mmCIF file with all atom_site columns, C-alpha atoms in Angstrom:
data_model
loop_
_atom_site.group_PDB
_atom_site.id
_atom_site.type_symbol
_atom_site.label_atom_id
_atom_site.label_alt_id
_atom_site.label_comp_id
_atom_site.label_asym_id
_atom_site.label_entity_id
_atom_site.label_seq_id
_atom_site.pdbx_PDB_ins_code
_atom_site.Cartn_x
_atom_site.Cartn_y
_atom_site.Cartn_z
_atom_site.occupancy
_atom_site.B_iso_or_equiv
_atom_site.pdbx_formal_charge
_atom_site.auth_seq_id
_atom_site.auth_comp_id
_atom_site.auth_asym_id
_atom_site.auth_atom_id
_atom_site.pdbx_PDB_model_num
ATOM 1   C CA . MET A 1 1   ? -0.151 -0.152 0.067   1.00 42.00 ? 30  MET A CA 1
ATOM 2   C CA . THR A 1 2   ? 1.611  3.689  -0.842  1.00 48.00 ? 31  THR A CA 1
ATOM 3   C CA . THR A 1 3   ? -0.548 5.328  0.945   1.00 47.00 ? 32  THR A CA 1
ATOM 4   C CA . ALA A 1 4   ? -1.904 6.330  4.152   1.00 48.00 ? 33  ALA A CA 1
ATOM 5   C CA . SER A 1 5   ? -4.891 8.751  5.492   1.00 46.00 ? 34  SER A CA 1
ATOM 6   C CA . SER A 1 6   ? -4.356 11.780 7.816   1.00 43.00 ? 35  SER A CA 1
ATOM 7   C CA . ALA A 1 7   ? -5.900 14.095 9.494   1.00 53.00 ? 36  ALA A CA 1
ATOM 8   C CA . SER A 1 8   ? -4.967 17.149 7.113   1.00 60.00 ? 37  SER A CA 1
ATOM 9   C CA . THR A 1 9   ? -3.705 15.046 3.712   1.00 80.00 ? 38  THR A CA 1
ATOM 10  C CA . ASP A 1 10  ? -2.660 11.993 2.214   1.00 95.00 ? 39  ASP A CA 1
ATOM 11  C CA . MET A 1 11  ? 1.153  10.750 2.977   1.00 96.00 ? 40  MET A CA 1
ATOM 12  C CA . VAL A 1 12  ? 2.990  8.721  -0.078  1.00 97.00 ? 41  VAL A CA 1
ATOM 13  C CA . ILE A 1 13  ? 6.343  7.115  -0.275  1.00 96.00 ? 42  ILE A CA 1
ATOM 14  C CA . LEU A 1 14  ? 9.105  8.747  -1.127  1.00 97.00 ? 43  LEU A CA 1
ATOM 15  C CA . ALA A 1 15  ? 12.013 6.372  -0.445  1.00 97.00 ? 44  ALA A CA 1
ATOM 16  C CA . SER A 1 16  ? 12.145 2.824  1.062   1.00 95.00 ? 45  SER A CA 1
ATOM 17  C CA . MET A 1 17  ? 16.078 1.750  2.880   1.00 94.00 ? 46  MET A CA 1
ATOM 18  C CA . LEU A 1 18  ? 17.428 -0.831 4.690   1.00 92.00 ? 47  LEU A CA 1
ATOM 19  C CA . GLU A 1 19  ? 19.117 1.177  7.412   1.00 93.00 ? 48  GLU A CA 1
ATOM 20  C CA . PRO A 1 20  ? 17.408 3.571  9.502   1.00 94.00 ? 49  PRO A CA 1
ATOM 21  C CA . LEU A 1 21  ? 19.641 5.727  10.339  1.00 94.00 ? 50  LEU A CA 1
ATOM 22  C CA . GLU A 1 22  ? 19.517 6.371  6.632   1.00 95.00 ? 51  GLU A CA 1
ATOM 23  C CA . ALA A 1 23  ? 16.254 7.231  6.575   1.00 96.00 ? 52  ALA A CA 1
ATOM 24  C CA . HIS A 1 24  ? 16.293 9.050  9.786   1.00 96.00 ? 53  HIS A CA 1
ATOM 25  C CA . LEU A 1 25  ? 19.179 11.569 7.606   1.00 96.00 ? 54  LEU A CA 1
ATOM 26  C CA . LEU A 1 26  ? 16.569 11.981 4.618   1.00 97.00 ? 55  LEU A CA 1
ATOM 27  C CA . VAL A 1 27  ? 14.251 12.660 7.205   1.00 97.00 ? 56  VAL A CA 1
ATOM 28  C CA . SER A 1 28  ? 16.160 15.315 9.212   1.00 97.00 ? 57  SER A CA 1
ATOM 29  C CA . VAL A 1 29  ? 17.119 16.990 5.759   1.00 97.00 ? 58  VAL A CA 1
ATOM 30  C CA . LEU A 1 30  ? 13.128 16.828 4.432   1.00 98.00 ? 59  LEU A CA 1
ATOM 31  C CA . GLU A 1 31  ? 12.098 18.674 8.058   1.00 97.00 ? 60  GLU A CA 1
ATOM 32  C CA . ASN A 1 32  ? 15.218 21.286 7.152   1.00 96.00 ? 61  ASN A CA 1
ATOM 33  C CA . GLU A 1 33  ? 13.847 21.953 4.404   1.00 96.00 ? 62  GLU A CA 1
ATOM 34  C CA . GLY A 1 34  ? 9.812  22.462 5.453   1.00 97.00 ? 63  GLY A CA 1
ATOM 35  C CA . VAL A 1 35  ? 8.702  19.093 4.555   1.00 97.00 ? 64  VAL A CA 1
ATOM 36  C CA . ARG A 1 36  ? 6.789  17.459 7.032   1.00 97.00 ? 65  ARG A CA 1
ATOM 37  C CA . ALA A 1 37  ? 8.310  13.746 6.622   1.00 97.00 ? 66  ALA A CA 1
ATOM 38  C CA . HIS A 1 38  ? 8.154  10.207 9.229   1.00 96.00 ? 67  HIS A CA 1
ATOM 39  C CA . ALA A 1 39  ? 10.248 7.454  8.656   1.00 96.00 ? 68  ALA A CA 1
ATOM 40  C CA . GLY A 1 40  ? 7.667  4.269  9.002   1.00 93.00 ? 69  GLY A CA 1
ATOM 41  C CA . ASP A 1 41  ? 8.683  0.751  10.642  1.00 92.00 ? 70  ASP A CA 1
ATOM 42  C CA . SER A 1 42  ? 12.436 1.909  11.463  1.00 92.00 ? 71  SER A CA 1
ATOM 43  C CA . ASN A 1 43  ? 11.766 0.497  15.274  1.00 91.00 ? 72  ASN A CA 1
ATOM 44  C CA . LEU A 1 44  ? 10.915 -3.176 13.812  1.00 90.00 ? 73  LEU A CA 1
ATOM 45  C CA . VAL A 1 45  ? 13.655 -3.167 11.629  1.00 90.00 ? 74  VAL A CA 1
ATOM 46  C CA . GLN A 1 46  ? 16.347 -1.445 14.607  1.00 88.00 ? 75  GLN A CA 1
ATOM 47  C CA . THR A 1 47  ? 15.053 -4.202 16.207  1.00 88.00 ? 76  THR A CA 1
ATOM 48  C CA . ASP A 1 48  ? 15.649 -7.021 13.715  1.00 87.00 ? 77  ASP A CA 1
ATOM 49  C CA . SER A 1 49  ? 17.282 -5.928 10.689  1.00 83.00 ? 78  SER A CA 1
ATOM 50  C CA . LEU A 1 50  ? 16.427 -9.646 9.291   1.00 87.00 ? 79  LEU A CA 1
ATOM 51  C CA . ILE A 1 51  ? 12.673 -8.462 8.944   1.00 88.00 ? 80  ILE A CA 1
ATOM 52  C CA . ALA A 1 52  ? 14.270 -5.491 6.955   1.00 87.00 ? 81  ALA A CA 1
ATOM 53  C CA . ILE A 1 53  ? 12.965 -6.684 3.617   1.00 88.00 ? 82  ILE A CA 1
ATOM 54  C CA . ALA A 1 54  ? 10.185 -8.416 4.530   1.00 89.00 ? 83  ALA A CA 1
ATOM 55  C CA . LEU A 1 55  ? 8.543  -5.604 5.407   1.00 88.00 ? 84  LEU A CA 1
ATOM 56  C CA . GLY A 1 56  ? 9.892  -3.425 2.793   1.00 90.00 ? 85  GLY A CA 1
ATOM 57  C CA . GLY A 1 57  ? 12.646 -1.380 4.464   1.00 92.00 ? 86  GLY A CA 1
ATOM 58  C CA . VAL A 1 58  ? 12.251 1.743  6.592   1.00 95.00 ? 87  VAL A CA 1
ATOM 59  C CA . ARG A 1 59  ? 9.637  3.468  4.268   1.00 96.00 ? 88  ARG A CA 1
ATOM 60  C CA . VAL A 1 60  ? 10.025 8.186  4.063   1.00 97.00 ? 89  VAL A CA 1
ATOM 61  C CA . TRP A 1 61  ? 6.222  9.066  3.912   1.00 97.00 ? 90  TRP A CA 1
ATOM 62  C CA . VAL A 1 62  ? 5.988  12.591 3.302   1.00 98.00 ? 91  VAL A CA 1
ATOM 63  C CA . PRO A 1 63  ? 2.151  14.589 2.544   1.00 97.00 ? 92  PRO A CA 1
ATOM 64  C CA . SER A 1 64  ? 1.284  14.135 -1.014  1.00 96.00 ? 93  SER A CA 1
ATOM 65  C CA . THR A 1 65  ? 1.179  17.544 -1.602  1.00 96.00 ? 94  THR A CA 1
ATOM 66  C CA . GLN A 1 66  ? 4.629  18.269 -0.717  1.00 97.00 ? 95  GLN A CA 1
ATOM 67  C CA . LEU A 1 67  ? 6.363  15.126 -2.981  1.00 97.00 ? 96  LEU A CA 1
ATOM 68  C CA . ALA A 1 68  ? 7.792  17.632 -5.782  1.00 97.00 ? 97  ALA A CA 1
ATOM 69  C CA . THR A 1 69  ? 9.730  19.567 -3.376  1.00 97.00 ? 98  THR A CA 1
ATOM 70  C CA . ALA A 1 70  ? 10.182 16.505 -1.709  1.00 98.00 ? 99  ALA A CA 1
ATOM 71  C CA . LYS A 1 71  ? 11.941 14.428 -4.277  1.00 98.00 ? 100 LYS A CA 1
ATOM 72  C CA . ALA A 1 72  ? 13.746 17.478 -5.378  1.00 97.00 ? 101 ALA A CA 1
ATOM 73  C CA . VAL A 1 73  ? 16.001 17.802 -1.450  1.00 97.00 ? 102 VAL A CA 1
ATOM 74  C CA . GLN A 1 74  ? 16.187 14.132 -1.748  1.00 97.00 ? 103 GLN A CA 1
ATOM 75  C CA . ALA A 1 75  ? 17.731 14.657 -5.200  1.00 97.00 ? 104 ALA A CA 1
ATOM 76  C CA . ALA A 1 76  ? 19.560 17.565 -4.025  1.00 96.00 ? 105 ALA A CA 1
ATOM 77  C CA . TYR A 1 77  ? 21.056 15.028 -0.444  1.00 95.00 ? 106 TYR A CA 1
ATOM 78  C CA . HIS A 1 78  ? 21.737 12.289 -3.434  1.00 95.00 ? 107 HIS A CA 1
ATOM 79  C CA . ARG A 1 79  ? 23.705 14.466 -5.210  1.00 96.00 ? 108 ARG A CA 1
ATOM 80  C CA . GLY A 1 80  ? 26.023 15.684 -2.178  1.00 94.00 ? 109 GLY A CA 1
ATOM 81  C CA . ASP A 1 81  ? 24.706 18.832 -1.651  1.00 93.00 ? 110 ASP A CA 1
ATOM 82  C CA . TYR A 1 82  ? 24.132 18.553 2.188   1.00 90.00 ? 111 TYR A CA 1
ATOM 83  C CA . ALA A 1 83  ? 27.797 17.198 2.783   1.00 90.00 ? 112 ALA A CA 1
ATOM 84  C CA . LEU A 1 84  ? 29.456 18.841 5.205   1.00 87.00 ? 113 LEU A CA 1
ATOM 85  C CA . SER A 1 85  ? 33.419 19.598 3.765   1.00 88.00 ? 114 SER A CA 1
ATOM 86  C CA . ASP A 1 86  ? 36.192 17.504 5.936   1.00 88.00 ? 115 ASP A CA 1
ATOM 87  C CA . ASP A 1 87  ? 37.361 20.694 7.590   1.00 88.00 ? 116 ASP A CA 1
ATOM 88  C CA . PHE A 1 88  ? 33.609 22.017 8.475   1.00 86.00 ? 117 PHE A CA 1
ATOM 89  C CA . ASP A 1 89  ? 33.337 23.596 11.833  1.00 86.00 ? 118 ASP A CA 1
ATOM 90  C CA . VAL A 1 90  ? 30.914 22.348 13.979  1.00 81.00 ? 119 VAL A CA 1
ATOM 91  C CA . GLY A 1 91  ? 30.758 24.636 16.946  1.00 83.00 ? 120 GLY A CA 1
ATOM 92  C CA . ALA A 1 92  ? 30.028 26.886 14.030  1.00 79.00 ? 121 ALA A CA 1
ATOM 93  C CA . SER A 1 93  ? 26.963 29.076 13.255  1.00 73.00 ? 122 SER A CA 1
ATOM 94  C CA . VAL A 1 94  ? 24.828 28.256 9.867   1.00 66.00 ? 123 VAL A CA 1
ATOM 95  C CA . ASP A 1 95  ? 22.846 30.725 8.293   1.00 65.00 ? 124 ASP A CA 1
ATOM 96  C CA . LYS A 1 96  ? 19.539 28.048 7.636   1.00 61.00 ? 125 LYS A CA 1
ATOM 97  C CA . ASP A 1 97  ? 17.902 31.016 5.429   1.00 59.00 ? 126 ASP A CA 1
ATOM 98  C CA . VAL A 1 98  ? 20.898 30.599 3.191   1.00 53.00 ? 127 VAL A CA 1
ATOM 99  C CA . THR A 1 99  ? 20.414 26.977 2.816   1.00 56.00 ? 128 THR A CA 1
ATOM 100 C CA . SER A 1 100 ? 16.805 26.611 2.719   1.00 56.00 ? 129 SER A CA 1
ATOM 101 C CA . SER A 1 101 ? 16.555 29.693 -0.260  1.00 52.00 ? 130 SER A CA 1
ATOM 102 C CA . THR A 1 102 ? 18.887 27.487 -1.549  1.00 53.00 ? 131 THR A CA 1
ATOM 103 C CA . HIS A 1 103 ? 17.223 23.737 -1.781  1.00 56.00 ? 132 HIS A CA 1
ATOM 104 C CA . GLN A 1 104 ? 13.736 25.999 -2.583  1.00 57.00 ? 133 GLN A CA 1
ATOM 105 C CA . ALA A 1 105 ? 15.220 27.496 -6.171  1.00 54.00 ? 134 ALA A CA 1
ATOM 106 C CA . ALA A 1 106 ? 16.354 23.837 -7.188  1.00 54.00 ? 135 ALA A CA 1
ATOM 107 C CA . ALA A 1 107 ? 12.671 22.445 -6.123  1.00 53.00 ? 136 ALA A CA 1
ATOM 108 C CA . ALA A 1 108 ? 10.954 25.530 -7.913  1.00 58.00 ? 137 ALA A CA 1
ATOM 109 C CA . LYS A 1 109 ? 12.905 24.220 -11.005 1.00 53.00 ? 138 LYS A CA 1
#
């Protein structure tokens, strides 16, 4: 089943992954860009990784109304647009508006 009804909109599967950490990283990037996202079945897969294939992996769910934006963010994530350089200072402040506006422009294309 590819959709699940919620109170405000239908949720659709954006991606399915065998590693819960990978799914949660994508969810974090999506949420940072303003896309509501959820990693489904991550607790089951984390508890028993052998069941991951039977479950279809950890599924990343997004609202159907935000699917186009979510796909653009996912593509940017896989291209490495969110990768940190080796000399990145984790203690430094990051201007979120600059990061978000860059990826919002990419989503509009």
